[in-house]
PDB file of C-alpha atoms in Angstrom:
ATOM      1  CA  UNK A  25      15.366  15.037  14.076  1.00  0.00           C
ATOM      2  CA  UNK A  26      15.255  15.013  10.626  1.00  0.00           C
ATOM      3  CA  UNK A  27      12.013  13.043   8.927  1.00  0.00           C
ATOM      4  CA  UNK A  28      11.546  11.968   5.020  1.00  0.00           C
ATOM      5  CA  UNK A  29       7.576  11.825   4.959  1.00  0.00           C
ATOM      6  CA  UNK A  30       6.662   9.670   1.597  1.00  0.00           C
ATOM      7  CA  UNK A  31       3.860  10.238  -0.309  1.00  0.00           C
ATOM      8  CA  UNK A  32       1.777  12.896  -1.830  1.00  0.00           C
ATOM      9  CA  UNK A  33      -1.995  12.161  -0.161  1.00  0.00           C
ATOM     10  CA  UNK A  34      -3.758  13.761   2.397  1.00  0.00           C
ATOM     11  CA  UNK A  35      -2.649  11.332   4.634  1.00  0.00           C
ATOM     12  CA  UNK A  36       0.552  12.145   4.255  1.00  0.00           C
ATOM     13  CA  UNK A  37      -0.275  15.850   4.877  1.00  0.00           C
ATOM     14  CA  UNK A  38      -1.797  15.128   8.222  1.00  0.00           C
ATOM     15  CA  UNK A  39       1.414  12.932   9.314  1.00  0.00           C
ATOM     16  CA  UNK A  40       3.501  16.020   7.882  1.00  0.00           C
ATOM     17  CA  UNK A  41       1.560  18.639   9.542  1.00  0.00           C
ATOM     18  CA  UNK A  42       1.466  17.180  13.094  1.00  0.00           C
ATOM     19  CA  UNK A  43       5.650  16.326  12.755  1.00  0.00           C
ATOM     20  CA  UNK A  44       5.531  19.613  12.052  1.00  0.00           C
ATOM     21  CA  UNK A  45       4.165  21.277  15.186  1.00  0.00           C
ATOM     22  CA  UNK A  46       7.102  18.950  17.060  1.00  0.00           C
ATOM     23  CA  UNK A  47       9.964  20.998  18.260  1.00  0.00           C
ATOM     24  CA  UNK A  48      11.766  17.994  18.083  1.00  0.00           C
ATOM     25  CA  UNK A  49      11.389  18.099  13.862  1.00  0.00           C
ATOM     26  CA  UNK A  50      14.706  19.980  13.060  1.00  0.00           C
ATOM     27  CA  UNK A  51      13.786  19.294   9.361  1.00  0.00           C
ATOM     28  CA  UNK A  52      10.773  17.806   7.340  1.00  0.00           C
ATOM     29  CA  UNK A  53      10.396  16.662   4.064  1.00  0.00           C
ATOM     30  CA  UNK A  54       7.661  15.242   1.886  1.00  0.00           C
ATOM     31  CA  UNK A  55       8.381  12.670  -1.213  1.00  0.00           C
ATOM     32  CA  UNK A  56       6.863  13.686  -3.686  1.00  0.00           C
ATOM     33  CA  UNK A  57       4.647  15.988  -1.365  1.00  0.00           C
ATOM     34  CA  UNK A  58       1.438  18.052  -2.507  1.00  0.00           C
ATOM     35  CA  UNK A  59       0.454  21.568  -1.841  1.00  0.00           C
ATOM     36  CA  UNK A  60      -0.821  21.186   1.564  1.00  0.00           C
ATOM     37  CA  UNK A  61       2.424  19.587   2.537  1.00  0.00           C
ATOM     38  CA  UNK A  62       4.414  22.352   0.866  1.00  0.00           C
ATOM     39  CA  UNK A  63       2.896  24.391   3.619  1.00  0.00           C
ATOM     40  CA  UNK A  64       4.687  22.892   6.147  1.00  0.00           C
ATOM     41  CA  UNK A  65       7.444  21.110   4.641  1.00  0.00           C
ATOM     42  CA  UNK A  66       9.728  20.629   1.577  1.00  0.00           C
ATOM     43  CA  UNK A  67       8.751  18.944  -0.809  1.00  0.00           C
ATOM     44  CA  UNK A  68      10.988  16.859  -2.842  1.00  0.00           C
ATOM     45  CA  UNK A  69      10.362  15.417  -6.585  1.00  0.00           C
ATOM     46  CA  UNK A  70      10.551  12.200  -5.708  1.00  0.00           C
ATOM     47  CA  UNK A  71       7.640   9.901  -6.593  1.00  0.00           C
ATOM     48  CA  UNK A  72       6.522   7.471  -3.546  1.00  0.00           C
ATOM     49  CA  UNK A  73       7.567   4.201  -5.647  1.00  0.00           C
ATOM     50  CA  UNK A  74      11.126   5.770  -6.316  1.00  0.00           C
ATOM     51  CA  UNK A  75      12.819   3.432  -3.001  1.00  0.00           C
ATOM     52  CA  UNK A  76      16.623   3.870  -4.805  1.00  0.00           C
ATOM     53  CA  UNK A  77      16.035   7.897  -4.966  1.00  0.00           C
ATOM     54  CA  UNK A  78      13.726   7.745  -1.633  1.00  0.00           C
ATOM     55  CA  UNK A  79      17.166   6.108   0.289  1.00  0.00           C
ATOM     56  CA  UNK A  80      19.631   8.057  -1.513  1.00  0.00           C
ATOM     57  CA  UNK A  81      18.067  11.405  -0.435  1.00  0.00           C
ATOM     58  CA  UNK A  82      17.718   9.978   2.805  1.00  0.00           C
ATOM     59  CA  UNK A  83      21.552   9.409   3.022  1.00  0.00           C
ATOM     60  CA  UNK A  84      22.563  12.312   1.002  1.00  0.00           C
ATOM     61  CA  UNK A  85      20.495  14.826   3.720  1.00  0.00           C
ATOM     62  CA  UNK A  86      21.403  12.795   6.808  1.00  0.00           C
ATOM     63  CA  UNK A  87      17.192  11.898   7.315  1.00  0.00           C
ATOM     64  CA  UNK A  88      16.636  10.218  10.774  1.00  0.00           C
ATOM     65  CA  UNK A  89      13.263   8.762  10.134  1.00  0.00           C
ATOM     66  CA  UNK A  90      11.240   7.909   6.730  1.00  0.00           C
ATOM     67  CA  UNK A  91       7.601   7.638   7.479  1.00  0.00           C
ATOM     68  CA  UNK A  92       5.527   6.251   4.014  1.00  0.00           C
ATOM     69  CA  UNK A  93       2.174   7.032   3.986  1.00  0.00           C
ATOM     70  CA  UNK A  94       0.655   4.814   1.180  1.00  0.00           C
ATOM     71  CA  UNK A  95       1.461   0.744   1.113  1.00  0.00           C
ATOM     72  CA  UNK A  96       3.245   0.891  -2.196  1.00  0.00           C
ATOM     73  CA  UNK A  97       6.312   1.644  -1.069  1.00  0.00           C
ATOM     74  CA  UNK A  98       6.450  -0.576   1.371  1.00  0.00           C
ATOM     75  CA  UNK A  99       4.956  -3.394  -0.815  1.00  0.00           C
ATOM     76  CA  UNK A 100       7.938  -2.794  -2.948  1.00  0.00           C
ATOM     77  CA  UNK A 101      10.615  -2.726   0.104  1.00  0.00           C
ATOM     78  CA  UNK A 102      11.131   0.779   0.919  1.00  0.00           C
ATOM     79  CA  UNK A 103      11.695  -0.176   4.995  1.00  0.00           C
ATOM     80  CA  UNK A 104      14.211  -2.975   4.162  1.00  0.00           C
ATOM     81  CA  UNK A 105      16.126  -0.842   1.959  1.00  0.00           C
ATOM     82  CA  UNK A 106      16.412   2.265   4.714  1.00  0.00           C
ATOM     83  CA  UNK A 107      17.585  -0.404   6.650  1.00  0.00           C
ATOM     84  CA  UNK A 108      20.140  -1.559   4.503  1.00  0.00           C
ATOM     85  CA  UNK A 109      21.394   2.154   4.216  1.00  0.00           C
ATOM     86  CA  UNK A 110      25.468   2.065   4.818  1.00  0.00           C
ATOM     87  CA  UNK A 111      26.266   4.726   7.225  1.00  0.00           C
ATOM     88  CA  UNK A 112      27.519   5.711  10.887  1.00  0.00           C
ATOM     89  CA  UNK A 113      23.902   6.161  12.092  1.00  0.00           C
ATOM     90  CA  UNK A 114      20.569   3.979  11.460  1.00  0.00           C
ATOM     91  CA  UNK A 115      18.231   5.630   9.592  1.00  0.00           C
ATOM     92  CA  UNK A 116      14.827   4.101  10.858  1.00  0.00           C
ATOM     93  CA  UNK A 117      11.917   3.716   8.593  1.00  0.00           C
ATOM     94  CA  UNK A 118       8.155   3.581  10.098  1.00  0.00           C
ATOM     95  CA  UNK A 119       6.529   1.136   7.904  1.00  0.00           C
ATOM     96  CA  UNK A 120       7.143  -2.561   7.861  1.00  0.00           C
ATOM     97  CA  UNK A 121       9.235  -4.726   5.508  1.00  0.00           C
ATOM     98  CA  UNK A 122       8.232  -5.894   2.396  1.00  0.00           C
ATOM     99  CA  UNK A 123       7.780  -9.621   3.620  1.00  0.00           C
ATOM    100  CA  UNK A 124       5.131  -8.104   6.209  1.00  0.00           C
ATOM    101  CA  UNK A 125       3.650  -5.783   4.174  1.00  0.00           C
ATOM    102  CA  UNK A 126       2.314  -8.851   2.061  1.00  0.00           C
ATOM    103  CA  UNK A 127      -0.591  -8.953   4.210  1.00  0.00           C
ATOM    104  CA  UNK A 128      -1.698  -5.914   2.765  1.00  0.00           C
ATOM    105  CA  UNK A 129      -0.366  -6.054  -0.836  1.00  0.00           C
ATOM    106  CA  UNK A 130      -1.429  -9.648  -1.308  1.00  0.00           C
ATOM    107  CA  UNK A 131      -5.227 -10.021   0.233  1.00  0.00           C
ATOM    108  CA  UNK A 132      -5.137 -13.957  -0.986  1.00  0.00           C
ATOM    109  CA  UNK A 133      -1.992 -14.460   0.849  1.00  0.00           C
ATOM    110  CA  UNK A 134      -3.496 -12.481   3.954  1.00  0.00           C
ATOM    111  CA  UNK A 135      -6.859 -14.801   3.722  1.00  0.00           C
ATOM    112  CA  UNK A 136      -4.664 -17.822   3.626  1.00  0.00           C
ATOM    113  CA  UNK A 137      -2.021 -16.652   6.373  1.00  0.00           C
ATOM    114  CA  UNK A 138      -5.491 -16.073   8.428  1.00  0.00           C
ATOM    115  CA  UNK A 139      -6.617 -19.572   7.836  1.00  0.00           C
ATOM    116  CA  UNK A 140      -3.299 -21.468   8.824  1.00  0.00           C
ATOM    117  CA  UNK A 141      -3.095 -19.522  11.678  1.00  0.00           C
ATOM    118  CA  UNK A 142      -6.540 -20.165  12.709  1.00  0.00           C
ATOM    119  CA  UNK A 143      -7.744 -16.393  12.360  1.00  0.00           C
ATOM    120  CA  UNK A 144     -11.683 -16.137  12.178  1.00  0.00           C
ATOM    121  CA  UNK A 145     -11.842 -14.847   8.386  1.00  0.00           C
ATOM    122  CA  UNK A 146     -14.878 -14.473   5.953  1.00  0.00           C
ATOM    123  CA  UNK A 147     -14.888 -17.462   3.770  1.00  0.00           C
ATOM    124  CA  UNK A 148     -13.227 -16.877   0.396  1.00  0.00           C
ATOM    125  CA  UNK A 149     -12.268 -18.133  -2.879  1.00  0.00           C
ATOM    126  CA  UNK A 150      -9.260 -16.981  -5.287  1.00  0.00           C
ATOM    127  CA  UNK A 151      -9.207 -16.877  -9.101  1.00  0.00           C
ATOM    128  CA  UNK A 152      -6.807 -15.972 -11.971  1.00  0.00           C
ATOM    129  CA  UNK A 153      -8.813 -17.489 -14.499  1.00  0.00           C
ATOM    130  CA  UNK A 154     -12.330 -15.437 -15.557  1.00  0.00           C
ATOM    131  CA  UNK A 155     -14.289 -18.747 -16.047  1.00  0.00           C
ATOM    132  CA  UNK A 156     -13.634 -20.216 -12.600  1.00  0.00           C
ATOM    133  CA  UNK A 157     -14.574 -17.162 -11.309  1.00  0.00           C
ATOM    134  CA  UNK A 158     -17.608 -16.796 -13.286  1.00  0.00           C
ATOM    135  CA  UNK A 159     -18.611 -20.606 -12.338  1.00  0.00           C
ATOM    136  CA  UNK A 160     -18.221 -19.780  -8.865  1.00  0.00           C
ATOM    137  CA  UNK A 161     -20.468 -16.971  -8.950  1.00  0.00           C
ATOM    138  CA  UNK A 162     -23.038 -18.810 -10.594  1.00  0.00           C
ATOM    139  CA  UNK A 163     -23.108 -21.107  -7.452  1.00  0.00           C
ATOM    140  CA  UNK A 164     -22.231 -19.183  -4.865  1.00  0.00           C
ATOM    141  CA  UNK A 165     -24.162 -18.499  -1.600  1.00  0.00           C
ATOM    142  CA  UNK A 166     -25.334 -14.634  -2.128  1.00  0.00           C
ATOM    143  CA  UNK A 167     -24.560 -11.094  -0.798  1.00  0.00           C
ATOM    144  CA  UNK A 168     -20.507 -11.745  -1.520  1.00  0.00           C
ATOM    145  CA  UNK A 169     -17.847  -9.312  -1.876  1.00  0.00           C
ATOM    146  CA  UNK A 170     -15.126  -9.110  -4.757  1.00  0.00           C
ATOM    147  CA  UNK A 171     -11.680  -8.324  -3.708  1.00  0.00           C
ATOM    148  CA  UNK A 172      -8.882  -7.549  -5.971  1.00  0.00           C
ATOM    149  CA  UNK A 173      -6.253  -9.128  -4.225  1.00  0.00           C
ATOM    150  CA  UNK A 174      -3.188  -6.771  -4.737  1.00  0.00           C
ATOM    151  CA  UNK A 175      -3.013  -2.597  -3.854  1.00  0.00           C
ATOM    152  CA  UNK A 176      -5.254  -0.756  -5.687  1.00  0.00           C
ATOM    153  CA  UNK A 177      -5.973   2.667  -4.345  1.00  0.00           C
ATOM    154  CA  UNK A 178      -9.028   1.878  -2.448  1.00  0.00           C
ATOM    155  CA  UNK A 179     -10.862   1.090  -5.831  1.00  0.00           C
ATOM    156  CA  UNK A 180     -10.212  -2.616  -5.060  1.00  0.00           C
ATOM    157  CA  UNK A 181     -13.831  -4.025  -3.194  1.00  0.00           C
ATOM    158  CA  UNK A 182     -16.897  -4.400  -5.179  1.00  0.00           C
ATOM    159  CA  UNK A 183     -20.583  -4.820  -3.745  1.00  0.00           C
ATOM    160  CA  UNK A 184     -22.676  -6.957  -6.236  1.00  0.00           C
ATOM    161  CA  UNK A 185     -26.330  -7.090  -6.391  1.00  0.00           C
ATOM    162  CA  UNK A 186     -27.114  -9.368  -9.273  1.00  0.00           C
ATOM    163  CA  UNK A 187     -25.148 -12.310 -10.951  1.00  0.00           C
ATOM    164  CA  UNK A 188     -24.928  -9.994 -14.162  1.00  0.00           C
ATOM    165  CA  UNK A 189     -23.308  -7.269 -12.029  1.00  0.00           C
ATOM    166  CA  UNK A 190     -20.708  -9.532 -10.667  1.00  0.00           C
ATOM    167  CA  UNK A 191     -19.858 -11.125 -14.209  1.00  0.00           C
ATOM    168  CA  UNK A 192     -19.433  -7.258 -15.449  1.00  0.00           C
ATOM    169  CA  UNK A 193     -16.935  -6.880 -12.272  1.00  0.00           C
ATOM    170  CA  UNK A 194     -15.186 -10.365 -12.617  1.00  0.00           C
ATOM    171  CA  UNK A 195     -14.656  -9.226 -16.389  1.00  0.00           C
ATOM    172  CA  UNK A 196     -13.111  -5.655 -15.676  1.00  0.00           C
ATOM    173  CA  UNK A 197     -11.028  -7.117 -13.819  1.00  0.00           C
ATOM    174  CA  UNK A 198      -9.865 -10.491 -14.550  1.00  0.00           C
ATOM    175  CA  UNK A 199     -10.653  -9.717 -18.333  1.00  0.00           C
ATOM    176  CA  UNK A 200      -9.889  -5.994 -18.949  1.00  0.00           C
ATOM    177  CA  UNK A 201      -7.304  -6.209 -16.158  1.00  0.00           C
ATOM    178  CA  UNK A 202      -8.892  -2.231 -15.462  1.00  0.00           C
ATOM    179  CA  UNK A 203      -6.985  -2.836 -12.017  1.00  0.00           C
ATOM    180  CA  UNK A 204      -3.722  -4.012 -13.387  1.00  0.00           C
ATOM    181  CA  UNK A 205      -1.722  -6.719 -11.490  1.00  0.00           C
ATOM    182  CA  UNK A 206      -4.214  -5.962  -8.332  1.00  0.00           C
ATOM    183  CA  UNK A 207      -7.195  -7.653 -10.224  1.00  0.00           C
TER     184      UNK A 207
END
């Protein structure tokens, strides 16, 4: 079997180092890889949000399985495109497609999918707009938790003790945009 691991975390290295120990692993690669996967496979310079040079290598090296490691890719449709791969054989991507990996890229659309389908969820409010948000805070029933809704490395969940330190979050983010789209 030949396997396409994508990413460049440690994650990634502990998927890459157990497919290594697999006798069944005829070749592994990493995408873009780091220096712990370099120790047990190649590494290829191809970053992790790259999904037209992620699915050509896969084609061009005859890859059996792509395995992503961090939800970008799949947020931006790295599984449906390996799927779509023209070929003889399927190439088979562990990750799920872009329209399912919404529920992690999207955590408003996740809170409301939970809601219609009658999934016990945390209450929870959404704003785009800094002054609804900050209105809301003002009112609302305290401790809460502030949630950027889209990927952002972990860095994306925010504790608040006092009204002031939410307002300072609510501003980064909504304000300052210091998460990007995610905030």
């Amino acid at each position: 079997m030949r396997i396409l691991v994508v990413g460049a975390g440690a994650r990634e290295h502990a998927m890459a180092w157990k497919l290594a120990q697999s006798p069944a692993v005829k070749a592994l690669y990493c995408a873009p890889g780091n220096a712990g996967t370099a120790a047990v496979a190649a590494n290829v310079d191809i970053r992790a949000d790259d999904i037209e040079g992620i699915a050509e290598f896969a084609r061009r090296e005859g890859i059996d399985l792509v395995a992503a490691g961090p939800e970008i890719p799949l947020a931006l449709g790295l599984a449906d495109r390996i799927a779509a791969l023209p070929g003889p054989k399927r190439v088979l991507c562990f990750g799920p497609s872009k329209a399912a990996a919404r529920i992690e890229s999207s955590k408003s659309y996740a809170k409301a999918l939970m809601e219609k389908a009658g999934v016990p969820t945390a209450r929870y409010a959404v704003f785009s707009a800094i002054e609804a948000a900050l209105d809301f805070v003002r009112s609302a029933p305290w401790p809460f938790v502030i949630k950027a809704s889209g990927l952002a490395a972990g860095k994306g969940v925010f504790l608040p003790e006092t009204a002031a330190e939410a307002e300072a979050i609510l501003s980064s983010l909504l304000s300052a945009r210091t998460l990007g789209e995610a905030g």
